[in-house]
Short mmCIF file of N, CA and C in Angstrom, two decimals:
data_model
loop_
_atom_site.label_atom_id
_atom_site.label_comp_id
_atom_site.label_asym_id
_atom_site.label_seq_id
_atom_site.Cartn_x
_atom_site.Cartn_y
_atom_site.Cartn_z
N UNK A 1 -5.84 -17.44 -19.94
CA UNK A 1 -4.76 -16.51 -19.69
C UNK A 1 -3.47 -17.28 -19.49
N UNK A 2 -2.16 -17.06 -19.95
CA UNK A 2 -1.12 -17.44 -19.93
C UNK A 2 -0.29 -16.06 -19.31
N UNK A 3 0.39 -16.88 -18.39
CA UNK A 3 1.86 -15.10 -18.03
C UNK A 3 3.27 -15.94 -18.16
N UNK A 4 4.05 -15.32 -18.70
CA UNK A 4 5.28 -15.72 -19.50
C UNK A 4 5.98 -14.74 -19.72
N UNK A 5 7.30 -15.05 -19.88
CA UNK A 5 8.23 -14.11 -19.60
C UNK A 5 7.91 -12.64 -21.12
N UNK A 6 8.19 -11.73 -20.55
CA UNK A 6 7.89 -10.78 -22.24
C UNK A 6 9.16 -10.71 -23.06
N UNK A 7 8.82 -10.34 -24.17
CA UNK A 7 9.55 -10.55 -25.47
C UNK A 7 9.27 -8.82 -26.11
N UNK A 8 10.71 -8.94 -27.07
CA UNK A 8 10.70 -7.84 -27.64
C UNK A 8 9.64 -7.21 -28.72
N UNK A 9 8.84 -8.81 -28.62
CA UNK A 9 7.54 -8.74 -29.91
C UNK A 9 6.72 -7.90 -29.02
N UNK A 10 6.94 -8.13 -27.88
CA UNK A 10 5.44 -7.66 -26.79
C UNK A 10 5.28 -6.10 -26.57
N UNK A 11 6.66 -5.58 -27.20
CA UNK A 11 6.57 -4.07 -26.02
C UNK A 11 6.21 -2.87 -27.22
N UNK A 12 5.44 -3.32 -27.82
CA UNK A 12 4.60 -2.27 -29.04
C UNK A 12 2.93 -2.39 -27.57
N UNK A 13 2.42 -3.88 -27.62
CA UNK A 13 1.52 -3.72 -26.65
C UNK A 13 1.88 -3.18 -25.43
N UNK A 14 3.11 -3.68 -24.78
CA UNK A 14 3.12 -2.71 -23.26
C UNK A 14 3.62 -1.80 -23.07
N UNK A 15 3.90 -0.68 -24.29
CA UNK A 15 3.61 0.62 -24.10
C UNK A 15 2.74 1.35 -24.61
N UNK A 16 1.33 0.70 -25.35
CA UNK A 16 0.55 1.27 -25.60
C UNK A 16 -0.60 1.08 -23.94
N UNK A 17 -0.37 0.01 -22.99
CA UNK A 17 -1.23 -0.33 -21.70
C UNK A 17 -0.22 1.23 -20.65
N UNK A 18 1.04 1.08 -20.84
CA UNK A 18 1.51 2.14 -20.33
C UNK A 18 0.95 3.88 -20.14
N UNK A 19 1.22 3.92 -21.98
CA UNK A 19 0.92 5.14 -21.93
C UNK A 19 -1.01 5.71 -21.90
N UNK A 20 -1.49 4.45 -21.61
CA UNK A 20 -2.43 4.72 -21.34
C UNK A 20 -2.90 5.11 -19.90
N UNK A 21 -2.03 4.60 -18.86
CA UNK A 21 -1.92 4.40 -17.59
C UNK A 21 -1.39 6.18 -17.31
N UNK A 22 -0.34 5.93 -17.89
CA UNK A 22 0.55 7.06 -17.71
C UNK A 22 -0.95 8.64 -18.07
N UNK A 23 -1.41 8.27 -18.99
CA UNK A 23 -2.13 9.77 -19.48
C UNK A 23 -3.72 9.67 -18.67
N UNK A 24 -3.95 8.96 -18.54
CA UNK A 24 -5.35 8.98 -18.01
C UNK A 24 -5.12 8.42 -15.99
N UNK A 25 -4.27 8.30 -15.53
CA UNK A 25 -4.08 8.05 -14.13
C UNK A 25 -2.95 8.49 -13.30
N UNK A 26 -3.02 8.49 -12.01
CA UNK A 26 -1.66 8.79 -11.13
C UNK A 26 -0.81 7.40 -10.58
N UNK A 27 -1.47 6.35 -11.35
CA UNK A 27 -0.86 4.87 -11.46
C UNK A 27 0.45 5.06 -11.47
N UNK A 28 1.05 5.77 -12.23
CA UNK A 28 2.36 5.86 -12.79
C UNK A 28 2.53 7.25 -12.83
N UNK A 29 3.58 8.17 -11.77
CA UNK A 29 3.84 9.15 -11.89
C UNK A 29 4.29 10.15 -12.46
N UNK A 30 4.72 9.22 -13.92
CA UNK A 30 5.50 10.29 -15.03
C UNK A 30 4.26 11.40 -15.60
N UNK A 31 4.65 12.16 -16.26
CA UNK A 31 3.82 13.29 -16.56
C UNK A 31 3.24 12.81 -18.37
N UNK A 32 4.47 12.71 -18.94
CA UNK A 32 4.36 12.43 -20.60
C UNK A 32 4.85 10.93 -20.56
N UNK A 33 4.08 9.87 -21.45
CA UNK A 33 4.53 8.68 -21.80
C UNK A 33 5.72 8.43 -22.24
N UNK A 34 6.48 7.12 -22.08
CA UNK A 34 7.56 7.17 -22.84
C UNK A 34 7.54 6.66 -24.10
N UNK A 35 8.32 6.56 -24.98
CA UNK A 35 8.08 6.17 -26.64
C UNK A 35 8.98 4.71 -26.59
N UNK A 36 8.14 4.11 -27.69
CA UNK A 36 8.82 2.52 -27.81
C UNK A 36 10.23 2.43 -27.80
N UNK A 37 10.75 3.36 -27.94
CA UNK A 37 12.43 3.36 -27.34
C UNK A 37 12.88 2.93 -26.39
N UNK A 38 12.28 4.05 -25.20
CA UNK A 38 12.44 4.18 -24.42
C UNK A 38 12.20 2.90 -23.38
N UNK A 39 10.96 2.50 -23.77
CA UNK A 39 10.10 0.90 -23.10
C UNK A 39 10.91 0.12 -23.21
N UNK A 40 11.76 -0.53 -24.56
CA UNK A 40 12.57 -1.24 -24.90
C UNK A 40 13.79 -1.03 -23.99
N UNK A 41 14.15 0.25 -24.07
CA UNK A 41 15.70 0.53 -23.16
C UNK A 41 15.36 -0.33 -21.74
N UNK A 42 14.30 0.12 -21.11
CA UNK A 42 13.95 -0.29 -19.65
C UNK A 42 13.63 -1.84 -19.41
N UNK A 43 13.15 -2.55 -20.93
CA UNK A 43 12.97 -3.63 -20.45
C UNK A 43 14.43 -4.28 -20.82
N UNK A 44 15.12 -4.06 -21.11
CA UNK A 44 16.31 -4.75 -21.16
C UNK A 44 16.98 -4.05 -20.46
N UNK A 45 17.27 -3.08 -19.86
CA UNK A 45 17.85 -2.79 -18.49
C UNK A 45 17.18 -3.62 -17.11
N UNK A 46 15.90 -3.82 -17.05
CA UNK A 46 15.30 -5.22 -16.04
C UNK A 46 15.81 -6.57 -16.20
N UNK A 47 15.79 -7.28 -17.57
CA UNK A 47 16.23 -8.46 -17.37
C UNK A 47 17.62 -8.27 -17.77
N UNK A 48 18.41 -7.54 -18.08
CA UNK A 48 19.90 -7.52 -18.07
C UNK A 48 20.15 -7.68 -16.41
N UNK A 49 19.40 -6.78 -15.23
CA UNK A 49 19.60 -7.21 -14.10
C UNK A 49 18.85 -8.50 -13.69
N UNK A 50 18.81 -9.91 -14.41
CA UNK A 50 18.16 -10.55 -13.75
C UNK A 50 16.76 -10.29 -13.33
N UNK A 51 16.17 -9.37 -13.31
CA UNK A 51 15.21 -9.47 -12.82
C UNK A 51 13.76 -9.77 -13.72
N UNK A 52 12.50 -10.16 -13.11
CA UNK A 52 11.52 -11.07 -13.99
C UNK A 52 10.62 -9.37 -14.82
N UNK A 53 10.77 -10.12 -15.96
CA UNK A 53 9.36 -8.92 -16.96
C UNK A 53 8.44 -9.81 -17.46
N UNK A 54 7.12 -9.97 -16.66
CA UNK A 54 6.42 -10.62 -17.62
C UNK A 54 5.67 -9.91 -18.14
N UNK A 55 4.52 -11.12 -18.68
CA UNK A 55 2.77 -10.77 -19.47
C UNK A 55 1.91 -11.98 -19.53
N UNK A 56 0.93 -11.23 -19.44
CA UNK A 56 -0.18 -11.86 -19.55
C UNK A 56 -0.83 -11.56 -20.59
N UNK A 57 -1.18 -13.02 -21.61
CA UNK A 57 -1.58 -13.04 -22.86
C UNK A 57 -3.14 -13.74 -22.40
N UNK A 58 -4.13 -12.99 -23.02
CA UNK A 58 -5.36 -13.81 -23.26
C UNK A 58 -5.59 -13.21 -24.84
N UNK A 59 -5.73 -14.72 -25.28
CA UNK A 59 -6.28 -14.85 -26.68
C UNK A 59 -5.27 -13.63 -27.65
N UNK A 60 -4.20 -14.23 -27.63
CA UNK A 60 -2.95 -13.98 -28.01
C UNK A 60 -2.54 -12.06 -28.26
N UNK A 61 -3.24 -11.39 -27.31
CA UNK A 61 -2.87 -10.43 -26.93
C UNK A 61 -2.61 -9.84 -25.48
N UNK A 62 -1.72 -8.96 -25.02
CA UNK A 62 -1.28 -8.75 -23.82
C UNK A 62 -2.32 -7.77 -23.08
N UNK A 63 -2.93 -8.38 -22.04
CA UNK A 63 -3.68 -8.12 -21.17
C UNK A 63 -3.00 -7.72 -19.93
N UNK A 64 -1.91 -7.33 -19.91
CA UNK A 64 -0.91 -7.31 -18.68
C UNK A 64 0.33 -6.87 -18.75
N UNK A 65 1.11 -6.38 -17.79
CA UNK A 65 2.16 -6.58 -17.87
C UNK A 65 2.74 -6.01 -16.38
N UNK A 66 3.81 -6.88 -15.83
CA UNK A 66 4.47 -7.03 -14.51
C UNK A 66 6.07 -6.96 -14.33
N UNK A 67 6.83 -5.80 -13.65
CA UNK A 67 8.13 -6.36 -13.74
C UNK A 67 8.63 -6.19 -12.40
N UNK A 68 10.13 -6.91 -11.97
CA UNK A 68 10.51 -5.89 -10.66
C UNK A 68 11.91 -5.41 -11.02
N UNK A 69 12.43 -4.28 -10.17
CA UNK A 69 13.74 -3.86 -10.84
C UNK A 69 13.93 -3.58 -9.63
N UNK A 70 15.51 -3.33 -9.50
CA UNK A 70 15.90 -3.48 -8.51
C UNK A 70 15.17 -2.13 -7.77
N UNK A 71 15.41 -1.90 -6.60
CA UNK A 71 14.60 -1.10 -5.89
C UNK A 71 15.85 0.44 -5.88
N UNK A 72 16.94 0.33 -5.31
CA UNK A 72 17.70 1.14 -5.14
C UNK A 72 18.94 0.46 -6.16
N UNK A 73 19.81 1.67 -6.68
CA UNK A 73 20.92 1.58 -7.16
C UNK A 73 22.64 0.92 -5.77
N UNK A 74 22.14 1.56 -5.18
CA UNK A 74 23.29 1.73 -4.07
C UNK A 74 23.70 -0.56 -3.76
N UNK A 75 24.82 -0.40 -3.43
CA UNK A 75 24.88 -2.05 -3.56
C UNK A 75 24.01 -2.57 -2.04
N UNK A 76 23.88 -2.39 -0.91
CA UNK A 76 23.43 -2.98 0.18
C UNK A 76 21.90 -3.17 -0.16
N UNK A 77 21.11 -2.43 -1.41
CA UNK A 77 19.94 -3.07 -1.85
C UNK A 77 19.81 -4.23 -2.88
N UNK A 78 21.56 -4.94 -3.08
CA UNK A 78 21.00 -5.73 -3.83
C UNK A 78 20.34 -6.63 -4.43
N UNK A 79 19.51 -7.32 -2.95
CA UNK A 79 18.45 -8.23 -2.83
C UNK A 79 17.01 -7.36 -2.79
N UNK A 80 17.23 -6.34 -2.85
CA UNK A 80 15.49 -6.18 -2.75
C UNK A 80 15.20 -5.24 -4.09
N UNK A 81 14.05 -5.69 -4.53
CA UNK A 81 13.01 -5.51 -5.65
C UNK A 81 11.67 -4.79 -5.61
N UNK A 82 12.27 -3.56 -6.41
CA UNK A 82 9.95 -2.84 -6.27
C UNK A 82 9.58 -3.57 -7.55
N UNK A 83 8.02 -3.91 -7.41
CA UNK A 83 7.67 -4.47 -8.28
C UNK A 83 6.31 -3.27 -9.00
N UNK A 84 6.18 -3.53 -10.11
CA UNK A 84 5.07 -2.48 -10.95
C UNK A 84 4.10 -3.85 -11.75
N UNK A 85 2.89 -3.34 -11.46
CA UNK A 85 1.81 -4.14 -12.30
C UNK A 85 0.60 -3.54 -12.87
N UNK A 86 1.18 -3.80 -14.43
CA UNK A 86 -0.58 -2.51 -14.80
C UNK A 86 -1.05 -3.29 -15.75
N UNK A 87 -2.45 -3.44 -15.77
CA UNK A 87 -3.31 -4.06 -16.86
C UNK A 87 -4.21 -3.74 -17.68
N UNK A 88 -4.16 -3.81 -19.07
CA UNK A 88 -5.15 -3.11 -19.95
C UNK A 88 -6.43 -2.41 -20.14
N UNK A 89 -7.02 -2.01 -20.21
CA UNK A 89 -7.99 -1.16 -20.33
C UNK A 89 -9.35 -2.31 -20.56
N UNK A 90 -10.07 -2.64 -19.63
CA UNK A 90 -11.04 -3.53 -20.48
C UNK A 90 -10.75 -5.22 -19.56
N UNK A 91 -9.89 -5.18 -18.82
CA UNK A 91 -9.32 -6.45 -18.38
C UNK A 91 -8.89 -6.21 -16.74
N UNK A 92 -9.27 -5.26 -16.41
CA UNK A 92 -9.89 -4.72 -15.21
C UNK A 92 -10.49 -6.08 -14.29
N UNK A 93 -10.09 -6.21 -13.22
CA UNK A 93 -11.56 -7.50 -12.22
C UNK A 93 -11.47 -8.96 -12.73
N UNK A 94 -10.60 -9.03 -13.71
CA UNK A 94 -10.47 -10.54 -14.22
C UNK A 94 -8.97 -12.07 -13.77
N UNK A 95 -8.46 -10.98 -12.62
CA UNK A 95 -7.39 -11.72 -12.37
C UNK A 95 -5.65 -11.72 -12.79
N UNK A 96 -5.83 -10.86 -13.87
CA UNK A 96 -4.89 -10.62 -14.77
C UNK A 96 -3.47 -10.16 -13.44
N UNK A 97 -4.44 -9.07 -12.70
CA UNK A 97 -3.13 -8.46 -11.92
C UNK A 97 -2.38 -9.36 -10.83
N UNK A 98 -3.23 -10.05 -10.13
CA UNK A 98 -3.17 -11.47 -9.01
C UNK A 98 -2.03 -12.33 -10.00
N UNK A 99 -2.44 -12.79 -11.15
CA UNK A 99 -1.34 -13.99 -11.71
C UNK A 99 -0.01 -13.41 -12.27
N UNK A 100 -0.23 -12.37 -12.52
CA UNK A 100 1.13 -11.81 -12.73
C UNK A 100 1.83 -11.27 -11.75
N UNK A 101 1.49 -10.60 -10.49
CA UNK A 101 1.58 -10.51 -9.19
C UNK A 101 2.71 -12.03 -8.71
N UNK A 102 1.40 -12.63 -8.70
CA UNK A 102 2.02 -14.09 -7.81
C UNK A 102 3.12 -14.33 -8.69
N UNK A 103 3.01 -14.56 -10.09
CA UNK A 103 4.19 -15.10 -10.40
C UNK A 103 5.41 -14.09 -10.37
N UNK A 104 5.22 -13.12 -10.11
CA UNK A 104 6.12 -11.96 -10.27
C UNK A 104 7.38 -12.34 -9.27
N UNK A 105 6.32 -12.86 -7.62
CA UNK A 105 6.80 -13.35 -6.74
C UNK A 105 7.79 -14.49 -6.79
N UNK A 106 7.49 -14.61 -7.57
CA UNK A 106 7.95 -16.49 -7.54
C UNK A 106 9.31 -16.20 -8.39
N UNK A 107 9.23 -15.67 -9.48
CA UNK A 107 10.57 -15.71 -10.05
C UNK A 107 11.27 -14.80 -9.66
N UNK A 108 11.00 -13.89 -8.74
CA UNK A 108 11.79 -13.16 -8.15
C UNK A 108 12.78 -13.46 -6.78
N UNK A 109 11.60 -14.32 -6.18
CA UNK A 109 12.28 -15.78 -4.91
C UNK A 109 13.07 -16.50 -5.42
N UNK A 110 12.80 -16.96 -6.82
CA UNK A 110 13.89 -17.93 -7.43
C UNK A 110 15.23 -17.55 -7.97
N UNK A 111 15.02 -15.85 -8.38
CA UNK A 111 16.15 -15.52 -9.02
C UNK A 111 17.13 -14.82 -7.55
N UNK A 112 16.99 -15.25 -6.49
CA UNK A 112 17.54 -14.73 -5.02
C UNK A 112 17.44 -13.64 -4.10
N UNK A 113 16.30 -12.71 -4.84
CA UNK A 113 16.02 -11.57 -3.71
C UNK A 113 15.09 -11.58 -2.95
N UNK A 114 15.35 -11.08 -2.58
CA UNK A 114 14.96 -11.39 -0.47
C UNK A 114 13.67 -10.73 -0.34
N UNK A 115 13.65 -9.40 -0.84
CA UNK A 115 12.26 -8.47 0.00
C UNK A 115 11.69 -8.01 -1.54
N UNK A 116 10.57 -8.22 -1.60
CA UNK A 116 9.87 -7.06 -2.79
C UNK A 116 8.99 -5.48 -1.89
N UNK A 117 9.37 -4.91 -3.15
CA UNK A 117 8.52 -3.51 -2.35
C UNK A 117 7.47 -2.99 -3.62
N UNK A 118 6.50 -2.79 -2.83
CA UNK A 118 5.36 -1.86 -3.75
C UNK A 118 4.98 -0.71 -3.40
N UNK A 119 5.36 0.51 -4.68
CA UNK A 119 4.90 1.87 -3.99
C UNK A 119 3.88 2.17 -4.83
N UNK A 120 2.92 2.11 -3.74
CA UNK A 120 1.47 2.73 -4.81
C UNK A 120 0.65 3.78 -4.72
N UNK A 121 0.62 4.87 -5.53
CA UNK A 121 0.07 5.83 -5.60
C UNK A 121 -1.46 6.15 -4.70
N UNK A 122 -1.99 6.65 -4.45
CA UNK A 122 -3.16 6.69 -4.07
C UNK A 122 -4.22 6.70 -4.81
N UNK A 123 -4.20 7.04 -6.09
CA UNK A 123 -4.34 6.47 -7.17
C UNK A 123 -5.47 5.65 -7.51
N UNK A 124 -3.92 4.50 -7.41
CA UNK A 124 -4.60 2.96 -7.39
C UNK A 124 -4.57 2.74 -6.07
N UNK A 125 -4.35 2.94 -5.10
CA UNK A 125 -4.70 2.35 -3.36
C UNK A 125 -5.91 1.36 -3.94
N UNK A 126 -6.54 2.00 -4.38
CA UNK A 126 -8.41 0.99 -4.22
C UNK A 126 -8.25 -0.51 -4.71
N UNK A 127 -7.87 -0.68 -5.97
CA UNK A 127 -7.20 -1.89 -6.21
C UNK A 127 -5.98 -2.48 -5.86
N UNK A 128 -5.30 -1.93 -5.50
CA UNK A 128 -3.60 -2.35 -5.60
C UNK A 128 -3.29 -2.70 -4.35
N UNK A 129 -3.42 -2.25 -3.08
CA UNK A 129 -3.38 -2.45 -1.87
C UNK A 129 -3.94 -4.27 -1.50
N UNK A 130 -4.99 -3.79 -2.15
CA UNK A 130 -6.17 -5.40 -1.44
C UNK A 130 -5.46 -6.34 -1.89
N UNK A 131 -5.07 -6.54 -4.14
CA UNK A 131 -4.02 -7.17 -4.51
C UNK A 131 -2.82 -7.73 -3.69
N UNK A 132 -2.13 -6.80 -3.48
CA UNK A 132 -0.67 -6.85 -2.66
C UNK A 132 -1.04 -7.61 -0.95
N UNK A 133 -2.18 -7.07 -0.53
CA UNK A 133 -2.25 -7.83 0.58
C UNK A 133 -2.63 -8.91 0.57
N UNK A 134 -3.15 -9.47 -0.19
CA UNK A 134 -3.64 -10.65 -0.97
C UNK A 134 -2.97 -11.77 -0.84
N UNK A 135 -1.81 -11.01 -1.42
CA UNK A 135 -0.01 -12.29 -1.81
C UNK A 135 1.13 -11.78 -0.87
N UNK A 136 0.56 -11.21 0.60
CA UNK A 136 1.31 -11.81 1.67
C UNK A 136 2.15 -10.28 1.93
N UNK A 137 1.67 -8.95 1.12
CA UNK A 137 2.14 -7.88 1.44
C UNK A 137 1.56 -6.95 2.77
N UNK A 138 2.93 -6.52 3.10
CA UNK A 138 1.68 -5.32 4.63
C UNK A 138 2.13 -3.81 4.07
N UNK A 139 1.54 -3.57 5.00
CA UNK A 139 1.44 -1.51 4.48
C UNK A 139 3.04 -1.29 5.43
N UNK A 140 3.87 -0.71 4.91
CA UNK A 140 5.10 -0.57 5.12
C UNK A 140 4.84 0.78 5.84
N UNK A 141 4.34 2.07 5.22
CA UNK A 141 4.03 3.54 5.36
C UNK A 141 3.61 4.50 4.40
N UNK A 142 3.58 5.38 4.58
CA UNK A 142 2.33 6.14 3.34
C UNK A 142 3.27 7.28 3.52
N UNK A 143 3.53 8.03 2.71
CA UNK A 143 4.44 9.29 2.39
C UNK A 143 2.98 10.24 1.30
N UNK A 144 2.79 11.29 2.59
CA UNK A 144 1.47 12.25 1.91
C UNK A 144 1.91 13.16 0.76
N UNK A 145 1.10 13.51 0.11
CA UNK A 145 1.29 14.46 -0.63
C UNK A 145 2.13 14.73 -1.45
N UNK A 146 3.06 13.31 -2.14
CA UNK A 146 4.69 13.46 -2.62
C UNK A 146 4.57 13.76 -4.27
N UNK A 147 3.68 13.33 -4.73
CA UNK A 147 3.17 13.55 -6.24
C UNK A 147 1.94 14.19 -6.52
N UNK A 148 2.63 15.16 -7.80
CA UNK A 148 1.39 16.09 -7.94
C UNK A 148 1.18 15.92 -9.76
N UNK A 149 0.06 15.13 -9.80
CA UNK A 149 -0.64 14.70 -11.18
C UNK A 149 -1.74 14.75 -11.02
N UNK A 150 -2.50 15.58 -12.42
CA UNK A 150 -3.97 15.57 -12.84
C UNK A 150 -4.64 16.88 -12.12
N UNK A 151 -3.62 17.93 -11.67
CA UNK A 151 -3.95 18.76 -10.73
C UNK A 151 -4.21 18.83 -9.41
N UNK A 152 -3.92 17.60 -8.65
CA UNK A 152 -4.19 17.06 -7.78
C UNK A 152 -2.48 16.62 -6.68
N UNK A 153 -2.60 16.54 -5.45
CA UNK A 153 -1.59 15.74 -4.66
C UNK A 153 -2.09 14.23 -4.69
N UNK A 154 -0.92 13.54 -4.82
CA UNK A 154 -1.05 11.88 -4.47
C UNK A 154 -0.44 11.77 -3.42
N UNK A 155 -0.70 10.68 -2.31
CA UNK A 155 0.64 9.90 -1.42
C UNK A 155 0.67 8.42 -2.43
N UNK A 156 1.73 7.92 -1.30
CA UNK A 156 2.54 6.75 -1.90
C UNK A 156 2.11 5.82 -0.62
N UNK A 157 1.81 4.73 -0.95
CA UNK A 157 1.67 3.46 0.11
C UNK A 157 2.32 2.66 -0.07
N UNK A 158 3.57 2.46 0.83
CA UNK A 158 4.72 1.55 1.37
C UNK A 158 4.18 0.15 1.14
N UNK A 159 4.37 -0.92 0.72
CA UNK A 159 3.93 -2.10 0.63
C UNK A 159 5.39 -2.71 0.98
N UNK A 160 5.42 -3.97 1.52
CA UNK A 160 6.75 -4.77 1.44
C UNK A 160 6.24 -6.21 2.12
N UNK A 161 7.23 -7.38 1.20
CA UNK A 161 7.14 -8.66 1.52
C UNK A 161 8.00 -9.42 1.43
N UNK A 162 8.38 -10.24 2.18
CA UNK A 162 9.94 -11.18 2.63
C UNK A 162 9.45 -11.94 1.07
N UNK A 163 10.71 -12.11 0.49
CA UNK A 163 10.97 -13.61 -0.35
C UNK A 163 11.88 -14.55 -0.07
N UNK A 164 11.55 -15.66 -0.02
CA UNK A 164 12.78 -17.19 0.02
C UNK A 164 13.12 -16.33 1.68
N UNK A 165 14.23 -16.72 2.17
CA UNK A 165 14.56 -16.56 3.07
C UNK A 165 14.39 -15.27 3.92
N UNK A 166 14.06 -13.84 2.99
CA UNK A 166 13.89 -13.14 3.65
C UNK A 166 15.12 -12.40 4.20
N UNK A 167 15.35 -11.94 5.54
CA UNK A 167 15.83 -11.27 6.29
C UNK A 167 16.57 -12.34 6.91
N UNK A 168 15.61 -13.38 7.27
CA UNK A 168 16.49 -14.25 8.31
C UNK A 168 17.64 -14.72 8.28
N UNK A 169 18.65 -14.80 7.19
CA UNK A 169 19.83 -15.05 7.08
C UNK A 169 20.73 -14.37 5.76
N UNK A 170 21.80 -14.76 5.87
CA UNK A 170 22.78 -13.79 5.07
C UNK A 170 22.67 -14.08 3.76
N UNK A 171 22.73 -13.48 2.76
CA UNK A 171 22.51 -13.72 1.06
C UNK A 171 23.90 -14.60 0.98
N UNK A 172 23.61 -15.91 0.16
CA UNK A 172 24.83 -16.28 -0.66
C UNK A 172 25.27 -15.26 -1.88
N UNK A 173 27.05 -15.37 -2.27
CA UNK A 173 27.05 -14.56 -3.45
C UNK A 173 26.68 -15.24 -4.58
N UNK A 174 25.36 -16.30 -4.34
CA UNK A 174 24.92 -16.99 -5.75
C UNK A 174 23.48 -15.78 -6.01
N UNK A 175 22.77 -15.27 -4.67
CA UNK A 175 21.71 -14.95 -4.83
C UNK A 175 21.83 -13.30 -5.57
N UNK A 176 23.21 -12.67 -5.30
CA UNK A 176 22.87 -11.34 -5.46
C UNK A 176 23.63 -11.25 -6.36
#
């Protein structure tokens, strides 16, 4: 497995792992998938903000894919980052989500923001939680009943984790 930054070659595969996510789970709260347009618009609205999009390639197809975007629009969030991680159908239990995870972390510490946040459906709670607590995340708070997919209510589980400095001191204007 290799994870590396994604490319415009990649996002035929990570919106077919998407809209798979999207139609068969409450992983991802949209109702209808979005179309390779649309994927494209978003991933170059992420790294236009600096922020990391990867993938994870085994045996030169994408088994993965990880990004963070900024969390809020408003400027006093401009150090903190939610991050999203979903992995292919079949590639489930193999690590895929952990290395793109960690590194998600890492270039997100490097590129200067402070806090990542993970909101995860209930959904995925079963996997995604243990993940996130894994690489140094705690349960922030749970908001019941806020999404309604598959005929069903979901909550949301608050995840959050300091990067690089964190909280403890003031952002340079190199970091934000």
């Amino acid at each position: 497995m290799r994870v590396r930054a994604a490319t415009a070659a990649d996002l035929g595969q990570i919106t077919a792992i998407y809209r798979q996510n999207v139609e068969t789970s409450a992983a991802s709260f949209e109702i209808e998938p979005p179309n390779a347009g649309e994927m494209e618009r978003r991933w170059r609205a992420v790294t236009a903000a600096r922020c990391p999009y990867l993938v994870a390639e085994v045996d030169d197809t994408v088994a993965g894919f990880a990004y963070a975007r900024q969390f809020h629009e408003r400027a006093a969030f401009a150090w903190t980052v939610e991050n999203s991680v979903y992995v292919a159908p079949g590639h489930a239990r193999r690590g895929i989500g952990r290395a793109l995870l960690a590194e998600l972390i890492e270039q997100a510490a490097t590129a200067g923001f402070r806090q990542m946040i993970a909101l995860i459906s209930s959904d995925a709670e079963a996997a995604s939680v243990p993940l996130h607590t894994a690489l140094g995340f705690t349960v922030a708070g749970r908001l019941h009943g806020v999404g309604f997919k598959q005929g069903r209510w979901h909550d949301i589980v608050h995840m959050q984790r300091s990067l690089g400095a964190g909280s403890d001191t003031v952002p340079h204007e190199a970091d934000g």
